[in-house]
């Protein structure tokens, strides 16, 4: 009886979701016309591209392009995609464009994960992701109806990587790019490695061979022991990312060639990099890509935006809280309407002369947005924080040797950190030793109180 009731509820839920999707598609069809192109690249490969052009909107309109390795569908001229961002994009007649990168979705060619950037002078048919973006933009401005000759490039996570590399050796029509939580270096700080440490569960579930962990991933991976046992059981025939992770356990040429911040050169458009303070996947990428882009391209407007968000949370409708933390305002809606749309609009419809601050940053605790002319802020003072008895922290180094317990933030059971309550965490059975001669500390920049 319980199974029947559950099945009925799931059926009702599916019907409601389907009804909403159909209603959205009908609304989109009323205001947009969808075109599908197979755009030729310089080596003859063609990439699937869906373009949504507003109906009954006189004048010329800018193009927003998103390139993806996870599907540009739904495919077919009568199937429409829901596009994120401020409603002001639709209200102002923006043209939305989605493209499958090489070897993915309906595009031709061979897919290469985070394809390395070609740094030497290119031969006529040499390709990388920046040349594919260049050729795509060139085709769009020549063939899409009613466009104004200006293009913006955006994307979150791996799509953020494509938004960043697409700005390298920029096409003249590319006026603004926004890499958001860009996957920038999968060894040093993003996604599958953090400072070289392999994030096993994240890596194992990233490909087509995602193991069934039975509801307790921590126990599953603990019981499988060494990596070779996991490979033999689930990934023996696997190629692609898992094989690359196993074969390149050090920061060798494979990873160095995929270091996005190092490659962010010869960028000729405005760049707004976006990240979240609580992003467990690509926080490193946002901060380092923003810094490198500004340092290596002195004559373009750049801005870093950091909010109180988990991975991609700035695309949500509100963003007023994360777990039990209340930020007192809809931070995501504010970003979309007051930061993201004005950024693109200034360079895609305006005169492109808008001055950008170095950073727009949300200060948690005070729950306020702050603007900085320099990042990191000039007035920030490097300060060392120490672990102290009584489960406290302070800026005065301890003078004695002691053992003290910590709250275990990685208990011996699986826990969803986004929904867990404080009482869900266990008291640690492991103690941490602190010696006066070798005190561990964390150094951060601290701003004067205002």
XYZ file of C-alpha atoms in Angstrom:
450
model
C 0.000 0.000 0.000
C 2.849 2.373 0.859
C 4.505 1.638 -2.488
C 1.261 2.418 -4.307
C 0.903 5.742 -2.486
C 4.544 6.626 -3.216
C 4.101 5.725 -6.883
C 0.971 7.878 -7.057
C 2.774 10.845 -5.467
C 5.719 10.503 -7.834
C 3.306 10.322 -10.759
C 1.544 13.499 -9.646
C 4.892 15.256 -9.139
C 6.101 14.195 -12.584
C 2.863 15.429 -14.139
C 3.247 18.828 -12.438
C 6.881 19.164 -13.569
C 5.886 18.187 -17.095
C 3.051 20.714 -17.091
C 5.419 23.492 -15.991
C 7.961 22.508 -18.659
C 5.306 22.458 -21.375
C 3.918 25.817 -20.233
C 7.414 27.329 -20.292
C 8.093 25.958 -23.773
C 4.813 27.394 -25.002
C 5.648 30.772 -23.460
C 9.101 30.708 -25.052
C 7.658 29.778 -28.423
C 5.389 32.785 -28.151
C 8.265 35.191 -27.657
C 11.287 33.468 -29.274
C 12.099 31.688 -32.519
C 14.567 28.811 -32.235
C 17.188 28.171 -34.920
C 19.559 25.194 -35.020
C 22.917 25.429 -36.799
C 25.851 23.107 -37.395
C 28.583 25.739 -37.349
C 31.788 24.881 -39.255
C 35.118 25.226 -37.448
C 38.384 26.000 -39.243
C 39.315 22.290 -39.453
C 35.955 21.274 -40.977
C 34.318 19.928 -37.793
C 30.771 21.216 -37.206
C 29.346 22.129 -33.792
C 25.667 21.988 -32.881
C 24.369 25.410 -31.848
C 20.859 26.405 -30.752
C 19.940 30.082 -31.123
C 16.844 31.727 -29.624
C 15.952 35.018 -31.336
C 13.203 37.246 -29.866
C 10.035 37.670 -31.919
C 8.397 41.005 -32.713
C 11.265 43.006 -31.205
C 12.354 45.749 -33.604
C 16.016 46.680 -33.768
C 19.224 44.756 -33.291
C 19.996 42.648 -30.239
C 23.113 41.292 -28.484
C 23.956 37.596 -28.294
C 24.636 35.690 -25.043
C 26.623 32.517 -25.806
C 27.110 29.521 -23.510
C 29.343 26.624 -24.599
C 28.878 23.335 -22.768
C 30.156 19.798 -22.511
C 26.986 18.590 -20.784
C 24.317 19.091 -23.422
C 22.947 22.143 -25.243
C 19.508 20.550 -25.643
C 16.664 20.011 -25.706
C 17.219 19.231 -29.373
C 14.697 19.951 -32.078
C 13.226 23.203 -33.434
C 10.109 23.022 -31.242
C 11.811 22.163 -27.954
C 12.917 25.130 -25.884
C 15.454 25.595 -23.127
C 14.982 27.542 -19.908
C 17.676 30.211 -19.675
C 18.963 31.494 -16.364
C 19.749 35.022 -15.256
C 17.813 38.202 -14.717
C 14.429 38.520 -16.474
C 15.833 41.792 -17.815
C 17.701 39.813 -20.476
C 14.389 38.661 -21.967
C 12.719 42.033 -21.409
C 15.493 43.717 -23.395
C 15.494 41.260 -26.279
C 18.727 39.372 -25.743
C 19.481 36.484 -28.116
C 20.351 33.275 -26.228
C 22.766 30.778 -27.788
C 23.792 27.313 -26.520
C 26.519 25.186 -28.107
C 27.781 21.620 -27.654
C 31.584 21.575 -27.614
C 33.487 19.101 -29.777
C 32.476 15.474 -29.374
C 29.578 16.215 -27.028
C 25.825 16.260 -27.608
C 25.082 16.687 -31.305
C 28.478 18.162 -32.220
C 31.060 16.419 -34.348
C 34.674 15.786 -33.423
C 36.544 14.283 -30.480
C 35.898 15.503 -26.934
C 38.949 16.352 -24.810
C 38.336 17.171 -21.152
C 39.620 20.691 -20.440
C 41.441 20.771 -23.766
C 44.917 22.354 -23.360
C 45.387 25.829 -24.781
C 47.720 26.155 -27.772
C 50.328 28.785 -26.910
C 52.566 28.707 -29.978
C 51.635 30.483 -33.242
C 48.766 28.545 -34.783
C 48.733 26.838 -38.138
C 45.585 27.423 -40.232
C 43.794 24.292 -38.991
C 45.118 24.105 -35.418
C 42.277 24.191 -32.902
C 41.615 24.596 -29.210
C 38.596 25.876 -27.282
C 39.497 29.508 -27.937
C 39.605 28.970 -31.715
C 36.251 27.149 -31.586
C 34.759 30.071 -29.661
C 36.280 32.517 -32.160
C 34.896 30.631 -35.180
C 31.485 30.321 -33.508
C 31.245 34.027 -32.747
C 32.362 34.900 -36.255
C 29.577 32.728 -37.701
C 26.914 34.014 -35.289
C 27.398 37.710 -36.007
C 27.315 36.991 -39.762
C 24.285 34.680 -39.818
C 21.946 35.112 -36.844
C 18.982 37.387 -37.646
C 18.651 40.760 -35.931
C 21.926 40.666 -33.945
C 23.814 43.879 -33.216
C 27.276 42.436 -33.791
C 28.117 42.165 -30.080
C 28.497 38.910 -28.145
C 28.750 38.016 -24.461
C 30.131 34.701 -23.217
C 29.086 33.152 -19.891
C 28.957 29.843 -18.034
C 29.155 28.168 -14.619
C 31.641 25.468 -13.516
C 32.955 23.563 -16.560
C 30.927 25.953 -18.726
C 32.786 28.665 -16.833
C 36.022 27.132 -18.121
C 34.693 27.451 -21.691
C 33.665 31.054 -21.011
C 37.191 31.859 -19.828
C 39.154 30.166 -22.620
C 36.734 31.623 -25.152
C 37.992 35.067 -24.171
C 41.615 34.179 -24.984
C 42.622 35.661 -28.363
C 39.204 37.321 -28.353
C 37.104 37.794 -31.469
C 36.489 41.546 -32.041
C 32.726 40.988 -31.588
C 33.238 39.465 -28.129
C 32.721 42.437 -25.835
C 32.154 40.769 -22.427
C 32.836 37.397 -20.780
C 31.837 36.041 -17.390
C 33.584 32.856 -16.207
C 31.600 31.768 -13.140
C 33.205 29.226 -10.786
C 35.460 28.248 -13.703
C 37.098 24.828 -13.417
C 40.623 26.226 -13.678
C 43.140 23.672 -12.429
C 41.958 20.194 -11.463
C 45.145 19.422 -9.569
C 45.943 22.541 -7.585
C 42.554 23.577 -6.330
C 39.394 22.688 -8.251
C 36.982 19.761 -8.238
C 38.992 16.513 -8.257
C 42.150 17.619 -6.481
C 42.692 20.265 -3.847
C 46.411 20.979 -3.478
C 47.058 17.533 -4.952
C 44.717 15.596 -2.625
C 42.332 13.440 -4.699
C 38.640 14.000 -3.953
C 37.768 10.366 -4.543
C 33.968 10.425 -4.361
C 33.711 13.465 -6.623
C 36.098 11.961 -9.177
C 34.457 8.523 -9.207
C 30.972 9.832 -9.906
C 32.031 12.270 -12.622
C 32.053 9.852 -15.551
C 29.789 7.225 -17.086
C 30.908 4.523 -14.608
C 29.488 6.094 -11.427
C 29.426 3.202 -8.899
C 26.270 2.416 -6.929
C 27.349 3.253 -3.381
C 24.175 1.948 -1.760
C 23.305 5.191 0.030
C 26.459 5.410 2.172
C 29.328 6.643 -0.031
C 31.751 7.004 2.893
C 31.389 3.336 3.872
C 31.495 2.206 0.245
C 34.824 3.859 -0.551
C 36.325 2.987 2.825
C 35.635 -0.703 2.275
C 37.127 -0.710 -1.244
C 40.515 0.311 0.088
C 43.257 1.263 -2.357
C 42.548 2.962 -5.693
C 43.681 -0.018 -7.766
C 40.921 -2.134 -6.164
C 38.313 0.453 -7.105
C 39.731 0.698 -10.632
C 39.652 -3.078 -11.110
C 36.092 -3.331 -9.810
C 34.474 -0.391 -11.613
C 36.846 1.400 -13.991
C 38.998 -1.335 -15.529
C 37.793 -0.576 -19.046
C 37.304 3.128 -18.468
C 39.101 5.767 -20.443
C 38.927 9.531 -20.291
C 38.973 11.391 -16.990
C 39.336 8.470 -14.548
C 42.272 7.032 -16.474
C 43.894 10.470 -16.635
C 43.476 10.921 -12.884
C 45.116 7.564 -12.192
C 47.993 8.097 -14.652
C 48.832 11.636 -13.546
C 49.170 11.557 -9.775
C 51.700 14.407 -9.726
C 51.573 17.937 -11.127
C 53.112 16.927 -14.431
C 52.815 18.335 -17.973
C 49.269 17.002 -18.294
C 48.009 19.267 -15.504
C 50.325 22.185 -16.250
C 48.968 22.434 -19.795
C 45.479 22.789 -18.305
C 46.352 25.606 -15.905
C 43.702 28.137 -16.940
C 44.965 31.164 -14.939
C 48.395 30.911 -16.602
C 46.744 30.819 -20.043
C 44.491 33.868 -19.547
C 46.457 36.112 -21.908
C 45.603 38.178 -24.965
C 42.089 38.861 -23.686
C 40.474 41.875 -25.364
C 37.016 42.054 -23.732
C 35.619 42.992 -20.338
C 35.748 40.084 -17.862
C 33.626 39.545 -14.747
C 34.688 36.446 -12.771
C 32.167 35.105 -10.257
C 32.555 32.720 -7.314
C 31.065 31.634 -4.005
C 32.760 31.717 -0.616
C 31.203 28.325 0.219
C 31.898 26.637 -3.123
C 33.531 23.281 -2.345
C 34.286 22.660 -6.034
C 35.698 25.729 -7.799
C 36.425 28.461 -5.265
C 40.127 28.233 -6.176
C 39.309 28.693 -9.845
C 37.280 31.867 -9.381
C 39.892 33.628 -7.237
C 42.940 32.620 -9.271
C 41.371 33.132 -12.690
C 40.251 36.625 -11.700
C 43.692 37.523 -10.366
C 45.549 36.201 -13.422
C 43.163 37.800 -15.915
C 43.602 41.222 -14.322
C 47.382 40.873 -13.969
C 48.033 39.604 -17.508
C 45.639 41.919 -19.379
C 46.194 45.444 -18.107
C 44.075 47.294 -20.676
C 40.692 45.617 -20.185
C 37.987 46.151 -17.540
C 37.951 43.277 -15.011
C 35.919 42.605 -11.891
C 35.680 39.828 -9.292
C 32.302 39.068 -7.680
C 32.236 36.850 -4.574
C 28.998 36.023 -2.766
C 27.908 33.783 0.149
C 27.166 30.908 -2.199
C 27.758 27.222 -2.721
C 28.577 25.993 -6.228
C 26.413 27.849 -8.765
C 24.038 29.126 -6.091
C 24.036 32.627 -7.633
C 21.845 31.225 -10.427
C 19.100 30.330 -7.901
C 16.008 32.552 -7.578
C 16.787 33.994 -4.134
C 20.035 33.004 -2.382
C 18.885 34.316 0.992
C 20.330 31.457 3.030
C 22.717 28.498 2.985
C 21.845 25.721 5.411
C 20.978 27.421 8.703
C 22.817 30.640 7.768
C 20.453 33.503 6.943
C 21.996 36.301 4.869
C 19.072 38.659 5.394
C 18.537 39.355 1.694
C 18.104 37.592 -1.663
C 21.788 37.686 -2.626
C 21.353 35.690 -5.857
C 18.512 37.861 -7.147
C 20.557 40.953 -6.278
C 23.525 39.607 -8.223
C 21.454 38.751 -11.290
C 19.604 42.075 -11.470
C 22.101 44.559 -10.046
C 25.493 43.120 -11.036
C 25.308 40.528 -13.815
C 22.745 42.162 -16.120
C 24.230 45.677 -15.830
C 27.702 44.247 -16.594
C 26.617 42.620 -19.855
C 24.278 45.436 -20.807
C 26.982 48.071 -20.511
C 29.240 46.285 -23.000
C 26.682 44.618 -25.280
C 24.151 47.443 -25.651
C 25.840 50.445 -24.058
C 28.947 52.349 -25.063
C 31.322 49.916 -23.331
C 32.966 52.652 -21.284
C 31.673 51.566 -17.897
C 34.321 51.602 -15.160
C 34.361 48.428 -13.090
C 35.509 48.143 -9.473
C 38.145 45.528 -8.811
C 35.714 43.541 -6.667
C 32.115 43.335 -5.435
C 32.153 41.106 -2.359
C 29.484 39.991 0.096
C 30.606 40.234 3.727
C 28.992 37.465 5.759
C 28.135 38.233 9.369
C 27.556 41.876 8.534
C 25.386 40.637 5.625
C 26.261 43.441 3.237
C 27.790 43.947 -0.196
C 31.061 45.837 -0.362
C 32.896 47.404 -3.303
C 36.689 47.569 -3.525
C 38.864 49.545 -5.971
C 41.676 47.019 -5.439
C 41.692 43.272 -4.726
C 42.950 42.085 -2.347
C 42.053 45.321 -0.529
C 45.021 47.563 0.156
C 43.969 48.046 3.773
C 43.759 44.302 4.536
C 46.301 43.316 7.191
C 47.745 39.760 7.132
C 46.749 38.202 10.466
C 47.597 34.792 11.967
C 44.854 32.832 13.719
C 45.622 29.947 16.120
C 43.630 27.014 17.489
C 43.251 27.479 21.232
C 41.889 25.455 24.172
C 38.152 25.382 24.664
C 37.593 24.952 20.911
C 38.335 28.646 20.252
C 40.569 30.624 17.926
C 42.629 33.714 18.572
C 45.453 35.871 17.250
C 47.854 35.239 20.161
C 50.129 32.240 19.704
C 49.858 29.647 22.509
C 52.852 29.387 24.828
C 52.315 25.874 26.210
C 52.051 22.337 24.863
C 48.632 20.730 25.146
C 46.185 18.196 23.748
C 42.663 19.288 23.063
C 39.634 17.844 21.212
C 37.944 19.245 18.148
C 34.457 18.792 16.762
C 34.668 16.136 14.061
C 33.595 17.705 10.756
C 34.280 14.466 8.893
C 32.593 11.768 10.991
C 32.769 8.084 10.128
C 29.445 8.200 8.319
C 28.114 9.944 5.240
C 26.583 13.356 5.857
C 25.229 16.006 3.519
C 26.996 19.168 4.664
C 24.332 21.362 3.062
C 21.468 19.965 5.161
C 23.250 18.753 8.316
C 22.388 20.394 11.643
C 25.020 21.166 14.294
C 23.792 18.305 16.486
C 24.369 15.832 13.633
C 28.124 16.079 14.027
C 29.905 13.779 16.464
C 32.501 14.588 19.068
C 35.916 13.673 17.743
C 37.729 10.631 19.080
C 40.956 12.020 17.611
C 42.864 14.712 19.481
C 45.158 17.300 17.928
C 48.560 18.010 19.427
C 49.696 21.587 19.632
C 53.291 22.420 20.542
C 54.513 25.905 21.382
C 57.571 25.413 19.192
C 55.534 24.540 16.104
C 52.133 26.175 16.273
C 49.773 25.643 13.379
C 48.027 28.754 12.148
C 45.959 30.169 9.332
C 46.963 33.517 7.820
C 44.206 35.647 6.305
C 43.793 39.279 5.365
C 41.683 41.180 7.896
C 40.008 44.496 7.067
C 39.528 47.239 9.670
C 36.027 47.244 11.134
C 33.626 49.799 9.637
